[in-house]
């Protein structure tokens, strides 16, 4: 059986479509997000092909690969930051909950207990929402880095 393909068509008619306004050595963020968004609809068994029709003199394939690699690195940095925040929230929550064992003023005791549980649930919410989205985005970027990129002149 023939393997299914997901083709992502990119038409670059001028330099502004390809590079950032203030840095011609960096890919346009809108273009990069467009490629990632289109690839997100590909099924796991589908091969991804990026077909670039380029009317500029700039090497679009190289810029796209560099942009994807940079996005992957930024995703890992974001993931590490989120993990640190989860750890901080969780520790603050546990410390706050245990603090209530030593404070015997009813109102303050309850406020600290509620605050502790808020910190714990914030750590859990970060795990559920942010980690899932970051891992999914990084998986898509890795697939794009291993995809076929074909550049054609307009």
mmCIF file of C-alpha atoms in Angstrom:
data_model
loop_
_atom_site.group_PDB
_atom_site.id
_atom_site.type_symbol
_atom_site.label_atom_id
_atom_site.label_comp_id
_atom_site.label_asym_id
_atom_site.label_seq_id
_atom_site.Cartn_x
_atom_site.Cartn_y
_atom_site.Cartn_z
ATOM 1 C CA UNK A 1 0.000 0.000 0.000
ATOM 2 C CA UNK A 2 1.265 3.444 -0.920
ATOM 3 C CA UNK A 3 2.153 5.734 1.958
ATOM 4 C CA UNK A 4 -0.101 8.780 2.301
ATOM 5 C CA UNK A 5 1.529 12.196 1.947
ATOM 6 C CA UNK A 6 0.672 15.575 3.397
ATOM 7 C CA UNK A 7 1.837 18.330 1.060
ATOM 8 C CA UNK A 8 2.324 21.812 2.433
ATOM 9 C CA UNK A 9 2.393 24.368 -0.357
ATOM 10 C CA UNK A 10 4.351 27.573 0.304
ATOM 11 C CA UNK A 11 4.323 30.344 -2.308
ATOM 12 C CA UNK A 12 6.949 33.013 -1.767
ATOM 13 C CA UNK A 13 6.360 35.870 -4.176
ATOM 14 C CA UNK A 14 8.537 38.491 -2.512
ATOM 15 C CA UNK A 15 11.188 38.755 0.179
ATOM 16 C CA UNK A 16 8.682 40.020 2.779
ATOM 17 C CA UNK A 17 6.871 36.663 2.613
ATOM 18 C CA UNK A 18 10.044 34.837 3.601
ATOM 19 C CA UNK A 19 12.076 36.877 6.090
ATOM 20 C CA UNK A 20 11.488 39.046 9.124
ATOM 21 C CA UNK A 21 11.128 42.766 8.497
ATOM 22 C CA UNK A 22 14.179 43.767 10.518
ATOM 23 C CA UNK A 23 16.351 40.670 10.045
ATOM 24 C CA UNK A 24 16.758 39.175 6.571
ATOM 25 C CA UNK A 25 18.604 36.171 8.022
ATOM 26 C CA UNK A 26 15.591 34.973 10.001
ATOM 27 C CA UNK A 27 12.419 33.339 8.694
ATOM 28 C CA UNK A 28 9.129 35.201 8.945
ATOM 29 C CA UNK A 29 7.305 33.982 12.074
ATOM 30 C CA UNK A 30 3.957 33.955 10.232
ATOM 31 C CA UNK A 31 5.395 31.640 7.580
ATOM 32 C CA UNK A 32 6.886 29.344 10.209
ATOM 33 C CA UNK A 33 3.589 29.209 12.140
ATOM 34 C CA UNK A 34 1.721 28.530 8.877
ATOM 35 C CA UNK A 35 3.958 25.529 8.134
ATOM 36 C CA UNK A 36 3.619 24.170 11.685
ATOM 37 C CA UNK A 37 -0.163 24.667 11.646
ATOM 38 C CA UNK A 38 -0.542 22.878 8.310
ATOM 39 C CA UNK A 39 1.652 20.010 9.500
ATOM 40 C CA UNK A 40 -0.398 19.600 12.676
ATOM 41 C CA UNK A 41 -3.277 18.192 10.641
ATOM 42 C CA UNK A 42 -1.093 15.403 9.230
ATOM 43 C CA UNK A 43 -1.778 11.942 10.557
ATOM 44 C CA UNK A 44 1.034 10.059 12.291
ATOM 45 C CA UNK A 45 1.562 7.681 9.370
ATOM 46 C CA UNK A 46 1.581 10.443 6.750
ATOM 47 C CA UNK A 47 4.796 11.621 5.191
ATOM 48 C CA UNK A 48 5.118 15.419 5.137
ATOM 49 C CA UNK A 49 6.359 17.256 2.052
ATOM 50 C CA UNK A 50 6.995 20.984 2.022
ATOM 51 C CA UNK A 51 6.819 22.350 -1.511
ATOM 52 C CA UNK A 52 8.247 25.856 -1.806
ATOM 53 C CA UNK A 53 7.634 27.951 -4.883
ATOM 54 C CA UNK A 54 10.171 30.715 -4.529
ATOM 55 C CA UNK A 55 10.596 33.775 -6.741
ATOM 56 C CA UNK A 56 13.310 35.355 -4.568
ATOM 57 C CA UNK A 57 17.071 34.863 -4.589
ATOM 58 C CA UNK A 58 17.094 33.801 -0.927
ATOM 59 C CA UNK A 59 17.597 30.131 0.005
ATOM 60 C CA UNK A 60 14.142 29.453 1.463
ATOM 61 C CA UNK A 61 14.869 25.818 2.333
ATOM 62 C CA UNK A 62 17.843 26.795 4.499
ATOM 63 C CA UNK A 63 15.857 29.547 6.253
ATOM 64 C CA UNK A 64 12.933 27.231 6.955
ATOM 65 C CA UNK A 65 15.204 24.531 8.410
ATOM 66 C CA UNK A 66 17.028 27.088 10.573
ATOM 67 C CA UNK A 67 13.698 28.529 11.745
ATOM 68 C CA UNK A 68 12.398 25.065 12.657
ATOM 69 C CA UNK A 69 15.585 24.240 14.566
ATOM 70 C CA UNK A 70 15.331 27.539 16.446
ATOM 71 C CA UNK A 71 11.655 26.855 17.235
ATOM 72 C CA UNK A 72 12.606 23.415 18.567
ATOM 73 C CA UNK A 73 15.281 24.904 20.843
ATOM 74 C CA UNK A 74 12.888 27.603 22.084
ATOM 75 C CA UNK A 75 10.306 24.902 22.775
ATOM 76 C CA UNK A 76 12.794 22.980 24.908
ATOM 77 C CA UNK A 77 13.663 26.159 26.812
ATOM 78 C CA UNK A 78 9.944 26.862 27.387
ATOM 79 C CA UNK A 79 9.440 23.280 28.529
ATOM 80 C CA UNK A 80 12.285 23.587 31.065
ATOM 81 C CA UNK A 81 10.865 26.900 32.317
ATOM 82 C CA UNK A 82 7.398 25.379 32.745
ATOM 83 C CA UNK A 83 8.876 22.418 34.631
ATOM 84 C CA UNK A 84 10.694 24.788 37.008
ATOM 85 C CA UNK A 85 7.477 26.738 37.578
ATOM 86 C CA UNK A 86 5.619 23.496 38.303
ATOM 87 C CA UNK A 87 8.229 22.508 40.867
ATOM 88 C CA UNK A 88 8.134 25.943 42.532
ATOM 89 C CA UNK A 89 4.318 25.984 42.677
ATOM 90 C CA UNK A 90 4.191 22.444 44.019
ATOM 91 C CA UNK A 91 6.806 23.109 46.721
ATOM 92 C CA UNK A 92 5.118 26.364 47.749
ATOM 93 C CA UNK A 93 1.824 24.521 47.969
ATOM 94 C CA UNK A 94 3.198 21.686 50.095
ATOM 95 C CA UNK A 95 5.057 24.119 52.378
ATOM 96 C CA UNK A 96 1.888 26.205 52.789
ATOM 97 C CA UNK A 97 -0.227 23.159 53.580
ATOM 98 C CA UNK A 98 2.278 21.957 56.204
ATOM 99 C CA UNK A 99 2.502 25.475 57.651
ATOM 100 C CA UNK A 100 -1.130 25.191 58.665
ATOM 101 C CA UNK A 101 -0.123 22.475 61.151
ATOM 102 C CA UNK A 102 1.848 25.054 63.138
ATOM 103 C CA UNK A 103 -0.427 28.074 62.861
ATOM 104 C CA UNK A 104 -3.415 27.938 65.162
ATOM 105 C CA UNK A 105 -5.273 31.110 64.186
ATOM 106 C CA UNK A 106 -8.449 29.957 62.431
ATOM 107 C CA UNK A 107 -8.761 32.557 59.672
ATOM 108 C CA UNK A 108 -5.062 32.717 58.779
ATOM 109 C CA UNK A 109 -4.840 28.926 58.970
ATOM 110 C CA UNK A 110 -7.651 28.542 56.409
ATOM 111 C CA UNK A 111 -6.238 31.236 54.096
ATOM 112 C CA UNK A 112 -2.815 29.559 54.038
ATOM 113 C CA UNK A 113 -4.417 26.134 53.487
ATOM 114 C CA UNK A 114 -6.487 27.404 50.551
ATOM 115 C CA UNK A 115 -3.448 29.203 49.119
ATOM 116 C CA UNK A 116 -1.412 26.000 49.396
ATOM 117 C CA UNK A 117 -4.008 24.036 47.459
ATOM 118 C CA UNK A 118 -4.135 26.779 44.815
ATOM 119 C CA UNK A 119 -0.374 26.408 44.310
ATOM 120 C CA UNK A 120 -0.638 22.616 44.058
ATOM 121 C CA UNK A 121 -3.475 22.836 41.522
ATOM 122 C CA UNK A 122 -1.563 25.469 39.541
ATOM 123 C CA UNK A 123 1.307 23.008 39.178
ATOM 124 C CA UNK A 124 -1.136 20.321 38.013
ATOM 125 C CA UNK A 125 -2.809 22.712 35.556
ATOM 126 C CA UNK A 126 0.575 23.599 34.027
ATOM 127 C CA UNK A 127 1.265 19.900 33.569
ATOM 128 C CA UNK A 128 -2.061 19.264 31.887
ATOM 129 C CA UNK A 129 -2.214 22.282 29.585
ATOM 130 C CA UNK A 130 1.219 23.681 28.825
ATOM 131 C CA UNK A 131 3.241 20.484 28.771
ATOM 132 C CA UNK A 132 0.806 18.748 26.448
ATOM 133 C CA UNK A 133 0.776 21.646 23.968
ATOM 134 C CA UNK A 134 4.571 22.065 24.072
ATOM 135 C CA UNK A 135 5.229 18.366 23.539
ATOM 136 C CA UNK A 136 2.764 18.263 20.643
ATOM 137 C CA UNK A 137 4.347 21.312 18.996
ATOM 138 C CA UNK A 138 7.866 19.899 19.403
ATOM 139 C CA UNK A 139 6.754 16.587 17.912
ATOM 140 C CA UNK A 140 5.376 18.413 14.863
ATOM 141 C CA UNK A 141 8.582 20.446 14.474
ATOM 142 C CA UNK A 142 10.712 17.286 14.661
ATOM 143 C CA UNK A 143 8.569 15.729 11.935
ATOM 144 C CA UNK A 144 8.979 18.863 9.814
ATOM 145 C CA UNK A 145 12.767 18.774 10.268
ATOM 146 C CA UNK A 146 12.735 15.220 8.894
ATOM 147 C CA UNK A 147 10.324 16.024 6.068
ATOM 148 C CA UNK A 148 11.065 16.421 2.383
ATOM 149 C CA UNK A 149 11.536 20.030 1.369
ATOM 150 C CA UNK A 150 11.415 20.738 -2.340
ATOM 151 C CA UNK A 151 12.147 24.187 -3.693
ATOM 152 C CA UNK A 152 10.888 25.270 -7.100
ATOM 153 C CA UNK A 153 11.329 28.560 -8.902
ATOM 154 C CA UNK A 154 8.206 30.513 -9.827
#
